[in-house]
């Protein structure tokens, strides 16, 4: 068994615990939180209020799952690496590229594996889209659209002092839209340049609650990004759409789980209906967190990189930094030549 410890017992920790319990070859070995009250309901495993103490005392731990506020990901990743534990870190892996690069460097230096939680890649509809793109179904790509139109009201941000801060949380791009941006990059490839605007319109936070950007991919295709937590009165949609010379596909719904459009040269109406029925029968599939946990188990056993590794986690952070820099300066920002 590969033994996991969770650091940070906030709301996302439950997904990690559930995933570990369901995953083949995984076992929960410990939990840690600086707030003892969050540990009061934990039973069956050792609990700790200090991560370094946990790492020193519990040699059974193979992997540390870092589920603390985003601004703390980098130092805790470096700490886990120094104690030669493999690492799964929640999104975003860091709030700036320098920290993300340091995390990758630390994992390499100490010979441990680093995985980043971008679970949307494992949604059934998204996997079908990725397979179609790898088969060349779209021909030459025209453009893509990534949209997150969600509601996070003021009460959401007021739950904890760190929410909506630049130091620990980030705004709509880093916190809510980063999964969608990960999909955009995974499907379309690296971004060459970006032009953007961002604003804090409705929420009393330090960071942006709405942003829009146009990107140019290295392939020459274009992309449009829209992200907002200002949608009234509840989440409206998360979608990813890809357009090419021989296909148009949109995966949508409130959380990008359903095929809304699937038009492709050579695909019959019967084939399309069968695909949509297949997705509708199980739109959520196996938990993305479970995929990440099980992949880490296999990565350790096979001594390979995780499917979603540190470099994958760095890419959307780098893109978001460029979007915010463009929004601040009003200039087009180059990511690559």
mmCIF file of C-alpha atoms in Angstrom:
data_model
loop_
_atom_site.group_PDB
_atom_site.id
_atom_site.type_symbol
_atom_site.label_atom_id
_atom_site.label_comp_id
_atom_site.label_asym_id
_atom_site.label_seq_id
_atom_site.Cartn_x
_atom_site.Cartn_y
_atom_site.Cartn_z
ATOM 1 C CA UNK A 1 0.000 0.000 0.000
ATOM 2 C CA UNK A 2 1.081 3.574 -0.688
ATOM 3 C CA UNK A 3 0.362 5.641 2.415
ATOM 4 C CA UNK A 4 -0.935 9.210 2.163
ATOM 5 C CA UNK A 5 -1.054 12.106 4.629
ATOM 6 C CA UNK A 6 -3.311 15.133 4.220
ATOM 7 C CA UNK A 7 -2.082 18.563 5.290
ATOM 8 C CA UNK A 8 -4.896 21.092 5.645
ATOM 9 C CA UNK A 9 -8.327 19.880 6.723
ATOM 10 C CA UNK A 10 -10.460 22.469 4.954
ATOM 11 C CA UNK A 11 -13.371 21.611 2.659
ATOM 12 C CA UNK A 12 -11.219 20.120 -0.130
ATOM 13 C CA UNK A 13 -9.658 17.587 2.268
ATOM 14 C CA UNK A 14 -12.851 15.500 2.215
ATOM 15 C CA UNK A 15 -12.413 14.883 -1.523
ATOM 16 C CA UNK A 16 -8.887 13.661 -0.875
ATOM 17 C CA UNK A 17 -9.995 11.377 1.951
ATOM 18 C CA UNK A 18 -12.809 9.907 -0.154
ATOM 19 C CA UNK A 19 -10.427 9.411 -3.080
ATOM 20 C CA UNK A 20 -7.815 7.669 -0.930
ATOM 21 C CA UNK A 21 -10.461 5.362 0.576
ATOM 22 C CA UNK A 22 -11.699 4.365 -2.893
ATOM 23 C CA UNK A 23 -8.357 4.216 -4.702
ATOM 24 C CA UNK A 24 -6.623 0.917 -5.375
ATOM 25 C CA UNK A 25 -3.350 0.610 -3.512
ATOM 26 C CA UNK A 26 -3.813 3.732 -1.363
ATOM 27 C CA UNK A 27 -4.252 4.158 2.370
ATOM 28 C CA UNK A 28 -4.661 7.173 4.642
ATOM 29 C CA UNK A 29 -1.765 7.314 7.133
ATOM 30 C CA UNK A 30 -2.168 10.698 8.880
ATOM 31 C CA UNK A 31 -3.795 14.126 8.798
ATOM 32 C CA UNK A 32 -2.438 17.491 9.835
ATOM 33 C CA UNK A 33 -3.892 20.926 10.488
ATOM 34 C CA UNK A 34 -2.659 23.838 12.583
ATOM 35 C CA UNK A 35 -6.209 24.227 13.937
ATOM 36 C CA UNK A 36 -6.865 21.389 16.454
ATOM 37 C CA UNK A 37 -10.637 21.855 16.101
ATOM 38 C CA UNK A 38 -10.438 20.559 12.524
ATOM 39 C CA UNK A 39 -8.867 17.354 13.807
ATOM 40 C CA UNK A 40 -11.493 16.626 16.478
ATOM 41 C CA UNK A 41 -13.629 14.410 14.245
ATOM 42 C CA UNK A 42 -10.738 12.441 12.741
ATOM 43 C CA UNK A 43 -10.457 8.828 13.841
ATOM 44 C CA UNK A 44 -8.401 5.828 12.842
ATOM 45 C CA UNK A 45 -5.187 7.648 11.907
ATOM 46 C CA UNK A 46 -2.639 9.787 13.781
ATOM 47 C CA UNK A 47 -3.322 13.527 13.817
ATOM 48 C CA UNK A 48 -0.785 16.344 13.964
ATOM 49 C CA UNK A 49 -0.829 20.129 14.293
ATOM 50 C CA UNK A 50 2.640 20.578 12.792
ATOM 51 C CA UNK A 51 3.656 19.186 9.403
ATOM 52 C CA UNK A 52 7.363 18.846 10.150
ATOM 53 C CA UNK A 53 6.627 16.944 13.359
ATOM 54 C CA UNK A 54 4.403 14.616 11.357
ATOM 55 C CA UNK A 55 7.125 13.985 8.787
ATOM 56 C CA UNK A 56 9.729 13.339 11.492
ATOM 57 C CA UNK A 57 7.585 11.020 13.581
ATOM 58 C CA UNK A 58 5.607 9.102 10.953
ATOM 59 C CA UNK A 59 8.009 7.284 8.653
ATOM 60 C CA UNK A 60 5.164 5.292 7.077
ATOM 61 C CA UNK A 61 4.016 8.299 5.034
ATOM 62 C CA UNK A 62 4.871 7.968 1.322
ATOM 63 C CA UNK A 63 2.893 10.906 -0.094
ATOM 64 C CA UNK A 64 1.835 14.269 1.329
ATOM 65 C CA UNK A 65 -1.369 15.822 -0.052
ATOM 66 C CA UNK A 66 -1.118 19.593 0.382
ATOM 67 C CA UNK A 67 -4.592 21.107 0.803
ATOM 68 C CA UNK A 68 -3.795 24.403 2.545
ATOM 69 C CA UNK A 69 -4.463 27.940 1.197
ATOM 70 C CA UNK A 70 -2.681 28.425 -2.124
ATOM 71 C CA UNK A 71 -0.113 30.900 -0.839
ATOM 72 C CA UNK A 72 1.297 28.185 1.451
ATOM 73 C CA UNK A 73 1.739 25.532 -1.225
ATOM 74 C CA UNK A 74 5.328 26.401 -2.108
ATOM 75 C CA UNK A 75 6.947 26.303 1.355
ATOM 76 C CA UNK A 76 5.092 23.137 2.369
ATOM 77 C CA UNK A 77 6.015 21.441 -0.903
ATOM 78 C CA UNK A 78 9.672 22.263 -0.293
ATOM 79 C CA UNK A 79 9.369 20.908 3.261
ATOM 80 C CA UNK A 80 7.807 17.632 2.110
ATOM 81 C CA UNK A 81 10.457 17.249 -0.589
ATOM 82 C CA UNK A 82 13.248 17.812 1.937
ATOM 83 C CA UNK A 83 11.866 14.898 3.953
ATOM 84 C CA UNK A 84 11.790 12.876 0.718
ATOM 85 C CA UNK A 85 8.031 12.414 0.562
ATOM 86 C CA UNK A 86 6.191 12.445 -2.744
ATOM 87 C CA UNK A 87 3.724 15.315 -3.125
ATOM 88 C CA UNK A 88 0.224 15.940 -4.446
ATOM 89 C CA UNK A 89 -0.603 19.639 -4.310
ATOM 90 C CA UNK A 90 -4.007 21.212 -4.834
ATOM 91 C CA UNK A 91 -4.597 23.823 -7.519
ATOM 92 C CA UNK A 92 -3.181 26.310 -8.138
ATOM 93 C CA UNK A 93 0.185 24.752 -7.408
ATOM 94 C CA UNK A 94 1.430 28.265 -6.557
ATOM 95 C CA UNK A 95 0.400 31.892 -6.953
ATOM 96 C CA UNK A 96 3.424 32.856 -9.063
ATOM 97 C CA UNK A 97 5.745 31.159 -11.518
ATOM 98 C CA UNK A 98 8.813 31.644 -9.323
ATOM 99 C CA UNK A 99 7.247 29.608 -6.515
ATOM 100 C CA UNK A 100 6.011 26.956 -8.954
ATOM 101 C CA UNK A 101 9.478 26.627 -10.469
ATOM 102 C CA UNK A 102 11.019 26.323 -6.991
ATOM 103 C CA UNK A 103 8.579 23.520 -6.184
ATOM 104 C CA UNK A 104 9.580 21.642 -9.338
ATOM 105 C CA UNK A 105 13.245 22.224 -8.532
ATOM 106 C CA UNK A 106 12.817 20.908 -4.965
ATOM 107 C CA UNK A 107 11.057 17.749 -6.149
ATOM 108 C CA UNK A 108 13.861 17.070 -8.623
ATOM 109 C CA UNK A 109 16.608 17.837 -6.099
ATOM 110 C CA UNK A 110 15.271 15.354 -3.539
ATOM 111 C CA UNK A 111 14.126 12.755 -6.042
ATOM 112 C CA UNK A 112 10.413 12.838 -5.265
ATOM 113 C CA UNK A 113 7.356 12.940 -7.477
ATOM 114 C CA UNK A 114 5.185 16.045 -7.709
ATOM 115 C CA UNK A 115 1.586 15.897 -8.948
ATOM 116 C CA UNK A 116 -0.869 18.785 -9.255
ATOM 117 C CA UNK A 117 -4.626 18.371 -8.806
ATOM 118 C CA UNK A 118 -6.205 19.232 -12.140
ATOM 119 C CA UNK A 119 -8.992 16.617 -12.059
ATOM 120 C CA UNK A 120 -11.115 18.013 -14.894
ATOM 121 C CA UNK A 121 -8.866 16.265 -17.415
ATOM 122 C CA UNK A 122 -10.478 12.996 -16.350
ATOM 123 C CA UNK A 123 -14.096 13.928 -17.015
ATOM 124 C CA UNK A 124 -15.579 11.516 -19.590
ATOM 125 C CA UNK A 125 -16.588 14.224 -22.093
ATOM 126 C CA UNK A 126 -13.207 15.944 -21.830
ATOM 127 C CA UNK A 127 -11.381 12.651 -22.372
ATOM 128 C CA UNK A 128 -13.440 12.037 -25.512
ATOM 129 C CA UNK A 129 -12.562 15.512 -26.763
ATOM 130 C CA UNK A 130 -8.848 14.963 -26.110
ATOM 131 C CA UNK A 131 -8.954 11.638 -27.968
ATOM 132 C CA UNK A 132 -10.709 13.298 -30.917
ATOM 133 C CA UNK A 133 -8.080 16.035 -31.078
ATOM 134 C CA UNK A 134 -5.255 13.487 -30.966
ATOM 135 C CA UNK A 135 -6.901 11.665 -33.905
ATOM 136 C CA UNK A 136 -6.842 14.898 -35.895
ATOM 137 C CA UNK A 137 -10.627 15.204 -36.067
ATOM 138 C CA UNK A 138 -10.483 19.018 -36.181
ATOM 139 C CA UNK A 139 -7.969 19.414 -38.977
ATOM 140 C CA UNK A 140 -6.308 22.828 -38.765
ATOM 141 C CA UNK A 141 -7.416 24.571 -35.567
ATOM 142 C CA UNK A 142 -9.146 27.932 -35.804
ATOM 143 C CA UNK A 143 -9.753 28.996 -32.211
ATOM 144 C CA UNK A 144 -10.957 27.960 -28.782
ATOM 145 C CA UNK A 145 -13.132 29.421 -26.049
ATOM 146 C CA UNK A 146 -12.763 28.877 -22.286
ATOM 147 C CA UNK A 147 -15.595 30.229 -20.137
ATOM 148 C CA UNK A 148 -16.269 30.193 -16.392
ATOM 149 C CA UNK A 149 -19.425 32.067 -15.390
ATOM 150 C CA UNK A 150 -19.887 31.305 -11.717
ATOM 151 C CA UNK A 151 -21.214 32.877 -8.552
ATOM 152 C CA UNK A 152 -19.087 33.369 -5.463
ATOM 153 C CA UNK A 153 -20.952 35.869 -3.306
ATOM 154 C CA UNK A 154 -19.483 38.051 -0.595
ATOM 155 C CA UNK A 155 -20.367 35.492 2.063
ATOM 156 C CA UNK A 156 -18.107 32.998 0.293
ATOM 157 C CA UNK A 157 -15.137 35.353 0.535
ATOM 158 C CA UNK A 158 -15.984 36.314 4.108
ATOM 159 C CA UNK A 159 -15.749 32.688 5.306
ATOM 160 C CA UNK A 160 -12.015 33.070 5.939
ATOM 161 C CA UNK A 161 -9.631 36.026 6.069
ATOM 162 C CA UNK A 162 -7.345 34.530 3.395
ATOM 163 C CA UNK A 163 -10.039 34.248 0.709
ATOM 164 C CA UNK A 164 -9.699 36.751 -2.114
ATOM 165 C CA UNK A 165 -6.256 37.897 -0.960
ATOM 166 C CA UNK A 166 -3.249 38.234 -3.239
ATOM 167 C CA UNK A 167 -0.937 36.523 -0.769
ATOM 168 C CA UNK A 168 -2.936 33.361 -0.093
ATOM 169 C CA UNK A 169 -5.789 32.905 -2.569
ATOM 170 C CA UNK A 170 -5.709 34.786 -5.855
ATOM 171 C CA UNK A 171 -8.761 35.874 -7.808
ATOM 172 C CA UNK A 172 -11.196 34.244 -10.181
ATOM 173 C CA UNK A 173 -8.401 33.204 -12.555
ATOM 174 C CA UNK A 174 -6.205 31.455 -9.996
ATOM 175 C CA UNK A 175 -8.984 30.035 -7.860
ATOM 176 C CA UNK A 176 -12.016 29.232 -10.017
ATOM 177 C CA UNK A 177 -10.913 29.365 -13.673
ATOM 178 C CA UNK A 178 -7.545 27.629 -13.383
ATOM 179 C CA UNK A 179 -9.008 24.173 -14.054
ATOM 180 C CA UNK A 180 -10.609 25.474 -17.247
ATOM 181 C CA UNK A 181 -7.348 27.133 -18.283
ATOM 182 C CA UNK A 182 -5.508 23.883 -17.628
ATOM 183 C CA UNK A 183 -7.895 22.200 -20.066
ATOM 184 C CA UNK A 184 -7.382 24.958 -22.621
ATOM 185 C CA UNK A 185 -3.597 24.504 -22.537
ATOM 186 C CA UNK A 186 -3.820 20.696 -22.445
ATOM 187 C CA UNK A 187 -6.017 20.682 -25.524
ATOM 188 C CA UNK A 188 -4.594 23.590 -27.526
ATOM 189 C CA UNK A 189 -0.932 23.662 -26.545
ATOM 190 C CA UNK A 190 1.290 26.531 -25.331
ATOM 191 C CA UNK A 191 0.292 30.195 -25.558
ATOM 192 C CA UNK A 192 2.525 32.613 -27.471
ATOM 193 C CA UNK A 193 0.941 35.931 -26.450
ATOM 194 C CA UNK A 194 -1.990 37.393 -24.511
ATOM 195 C CA UNK A 195 -3.972 40.638 -24.366
ATOM 196 C CA UNK A 196 -6.324 41.024 -21.394
ATOM 197 C CA UNK A 197 -8.458 43.088 -19.056
ATOM 198 C CA UNK A 198 -9.445 42.323 -15.458
ATOM 199 C CA UNK A 199 -11.442 44.120 -12.772
ATOM 200 C CA UNK A 200 -12.843 43.871 -9.266
ATOM 201 C CA UNK A 201 -16.440 44.838 -9.924
ATOM 202 C CA UNK A 202 -18.735 43.412 -7.249
ATOM 203 C CA UNK A 203 -16.822 41.624 -4.483
ATOM 204 C CA UNK A 204 -14.882 43.281 -1.673
ATOM 205 C CA UNK A 205 -11.619 41.436 -2.300
ATOM 206 C CA UNK A 206 -8.027 42.294 -3.218
ATOM 207 C CA UNK A 207 -8.092 40.347 -6.458
ATOM 208 C CA UNK A 208 -10.089 40.320 -9.677
ATOM 209 C CA UNK A 209 -13.650 38.944 -9.757
ATOM 210 C CA UNK A 210 -13.975 39.199 -13.563
ATOM 211 C CA UNK A 211 -11.444 38.884 -16.372
ATOM 212 C CA UNK A 212 -11.358 38.563 -20.146
ATOM 213 C CA UNK A 213 -8.445 37.743 -22.426
ATOM 214 C CA UNK A 214 -7.550 36.942 -26.022
ATOM 215 C CA UNK A 215 -4.638 34.598 -26.559
ATOM 216 C CA UNK A 216 -2.550 33.488 -29.507
ATOM 217 C CA UNK A 217 -1.312 29.903 -29.305
ATOM 218 C CA UNK A 218 2.055 28.852 -30.656
ATOM 219 C CA UNK A 219 0.137 26.933 -33.337
ATOM 220 C CA UNK A 220 -1.300 30.225 -34.642
ATOM 221 C CA UNK A 221 -4.812 29.451 -33.396
ATOM 222 C CA UNK A 222 -6.572 32.034 -31.238
ATOM 223 C CA UNK A 223 -8.410 31.714 -27.952
ATOM 224 C CA UNK A 224 -10.929 33.684 -25.898
ATOM 225 C CA UNK A 225 -11.026 33.442 -22.102
ATOM 226 C CA UNK A 226 -13.830 34.722 -19.877
ATOM 227 C CA UNK A 227 -13.878 34.177 -16.126
ATOM 228 C CA UNK A 228 -16.179 35.648 -13.478
ATOM 229 C CA UNK A 229 -17.469 35.006 -9.969
ATOM 230 C CA UNK A 230 -20.001 37.825 -10.380
ATOM 231 C CA UNK A 231 -22.800 35.841 -12.048
ATOM 232 C CA UNK A 232 -26.217 36.338 -10.415
ATOM 233 C CA UNK A 233 -27.684 34.441 -8.645
ATOM 234 C CA UNK A 234 -25.781 31.132 -9.041
ATOM 235 C CA UNK A 235 -23.302 29.289 -11.258
ATOM 236 C CA UNK A 236 -24.345 29.563 -14.900
ATOM 237 C CA UNK A 237 -21.731 27.620 -16.859
ATOM 238 C CA UNK A 238 -18.246 26.303 -17.298
ATOM 239 C CA UNK A 239 -17.429 25.406 -20.873
ATOM 240 C CA UNK A 240 -14.609 24.658 -23.259
ATOM 241 C CA UNK A 241 -15.149 24.905 -27.015
ATOM 242 C CA UNK A 242 -12.757 23.977 -29.832
ATOM 243 C CA UNK A 243 -13.201 24.965 -33.475
ATOM 244 C CA UNK A 244 -11.302 23.674 -36.506
ATOM 245 C CA UNK A 245 -11.650 23.253 -40.250
ATOM 246 C CA UNK A 246 -13.498 19.924 -39.925
ATOM 247 C CA UNK A 247 -15.058 19.946 -36.443
ATOM 248 C CA UNK A 248 -16.746 22.086 -33.788
ATOM 249 C CA UNK A 249 -17.126 20.795 -30.228
ATOM 250 C CA UNK A 250 -18.403 22.427 -27.057
ATOM 251 C CA UNK A 251 -18.343 20.732 -23.655
ATOM 252 C CA UNK A 252 -20.566 22.647 -21.236
ATOM 253 C CA UNK A 253 -23.040 22.632 -18.400
ATOM 254 C CA UNK A 254 -22.440 24.218 -15.019
ATOM 255 C CA UNK A 255 -19.189 22.298 -14.665
ATOM 256 C CA UNK A 256 -18.178 21.298 -18.222
ATOM 257 C CA UNK A 257 -19.433 17.721 -18.086
ATOM 258 C CA UNK A 258 -21.834 17.517 -21.024
ATOM 259 C CA UNK A 259 -21.502 17.538 -24.809
ATOM 260 C CA UNK A 260 -23.472 20.542 -26.053
ATOM 261 C CA UNK A 261 -22.078 20.497 -29.602
ATOM 262 C CA UNK A 262 -20.277 17.712 -31.450
ATOM 263 C CA UNK A 263 -20.158 18.373 -35.179
ATOM 264 C CA UNK A 264 -17.419 16.642 -37.145
ATOM 265 C CA UNK A 265 -16.766 15.674 -40.736
ATOM 266 C CA UNK A 266 -17.470 11.978 -41.233
ATOM 267 C CA UNK A 267 -19.344 11.575 -37.939
ATOM 268 C CA UNK A 268 -22.931 10.457 -38.560
ATOM 269 C CA UNK A 269 -25.951 11.577 -36.582
ATOM 270 C CA UNK A 270 -26.220 8.051 -35.191
ATOM 271 C CA UNK A 271 -22.582 8.097 -34.014
ATOM 272 C CA UNK A 272 -23.005 11.493 -32.424
ATOM 273 C CA UNK A 273 -26.208 10.461 -30.624
ATOM 274 C CA UNK A 274 -24.505 7.310 -29.335
ATOM 275 C CA UNK A 275 -21.583 9.358 -27.979
ATOM 276 C CA UNK A 276 -23.867 11.860 -26.272
ATOM 277 C CA UNK A 277 -25.941 9.063 -24.740
ATOM 278 C CA UNK A 278 -22.749 7.425 -23.449
ATOM 279 C CA UNK A 279 -21.649 10.666 -21.751
ATOM 280 C CA UNK A 280 -25.111 11.421 -20.367
ATOM 281 C CA UNK A 281 -25.248 7.963 -18.779
ATOM 282 C CA UNK A 282 -22.218 8.807 -16.618
ATOM 283 C CA UNK A 283 -21.180 12.457 -17.093
ATOM 284 C CA UNK A 284 -18.987 12.649 -13.995
ATOM 285 C CA UNK A 285 -17.247 9.279 -14.141
ATOM 286 C CA UNK A 286 -14.680 8.283 -11.559
ATOM 287 C CA UNK A 287 -13.647 11.160 -9.317
ATOM 288 C CA UNK A 288 -10.767 13.182 -10.749
ATOM 289 C CA UNK A 289 -9.159 13.153 -7.311
ATOM 290 C CA UNK A 290 -9.299 9.353 -7.352
ATOM 291 C CA UNK A 291 -7.605 9.363 -10.759
ATOM 292 C CA UNK A 292 -4.835 11.568 -9.334
ATOM 293 C CA UNK A 293 -4.381 9.357 -6.248
ATOM 294 C CA UNK A 294 -4.318 6.112 -8.234
ATOM 295 C CA UNK A 295 -1.923 7.593 -10.766
ATOM 296 C CA UNK A 296 0.472 8.609 -7.976
ATOM 297 C CA UNK A 297 0.369 5.042 -6.662
ATOM 298 C CA UNK A 298 1.315 3.720 -10.101
ATOM 299 C CA UNK A 299 3.896 6.458 -10.702
ATOM 300 C CA UNK A 300 5.704 5.423 -7.510
ATOM 301 C CA UNK A 301 5.534 1.715 -8.353
ATOM 302 C CA UNK A 302 6.654 2.275 -11.961
ATOM 303 C CA UNK A 303 9.116 5.065 -11.124
ATOM 304 C CA UNK A 304 7.650 7.481 -13.677
ATOM 305 C CA UNK A 305 6.313 11.017 -13.721
ATOM 306 C CA UNK A 306 2.666 11.557 -12.624
ATOM 307 C CA UNK A 307 0.203 12.189 -15.451
ATOM 308 C CA UNK A 308 -0.377 15.765 -14.189
ATOM 309 C CA UNK A 309 3.078 16.800 -13.041
ATOM 310 C CA UNK A 310 4.697 19.994 -11.832
ATOM 311 C CA UNK A 311 5.298 21.347 -15.319
ATOM 312 C CA UNK A 312 1.594 20.859 -16.089
ATOM 313 C CA UNK A 313 0.750 22.782 -12.917
ATOM 314 C CA UNK A 314 3.149 25.583 -13.821
ATOM 315 C CA UNK A 315 1.627 26.232 -17.265
ATOM 316 C CA UNK A 316 -1.723 27.774 -16.200
ATOM 317 C CA UNK A 317 -0.030 29.755 -13.409
ATOM 318 C CA UNK A 318 2.308 31.238 -16.002
ATOM 319 C CA UNK A 319 -0.624 32.047 -18.302
ATOM 320 C CA UNK A 320 -2.573 33.721 -15.479
ATOM 321 C CA UNK A 321 0.439 35.831 -14.540
ATOM 322 C CA UNK A 322 0.639 37.003 -18.157
ATOM 323 C CA UNK A 323 -3.103 37.791 -18.240
ATOM 324 C CA UNK A 324 -2.860 39.868 -15.066
ATOM 325 C CA UNK A 325 0.282 41.623 -16.290
ATOM 326 C CA UNK A 326 -1.457 42.500 -19.556
ATOM 327 C CA UNK A 327 -4.522 43.729 -17.658
ATOM 328 C CA UNK A 328 -2.338 45.917 -15.431
ATOM 329 C CA UNK A 329 -0.193 47.420 -18.200
ATOM 330 C CA UNK A 330 -2.674 47.409 -21.068
ATOM 331 C CA UNK A 331 0.009 45.824 -23.226
ATOM 332 C CA UNK A 332 0.198 42.591 -25.188
ATOM 333 C CA UNK A 333 2.349 40.155 -23.201
ATOM 334 C CA UNK A 334 4.602 37.643 -24.935
ATOM 335 C CA UNK A 335 4.989 34.227 -23.348
ATOM 336 C CA UNK A 336 7.161 32.765 -26.093
ATOM 337 C CA UNK A 337 8.756 33.961 -29.309
#
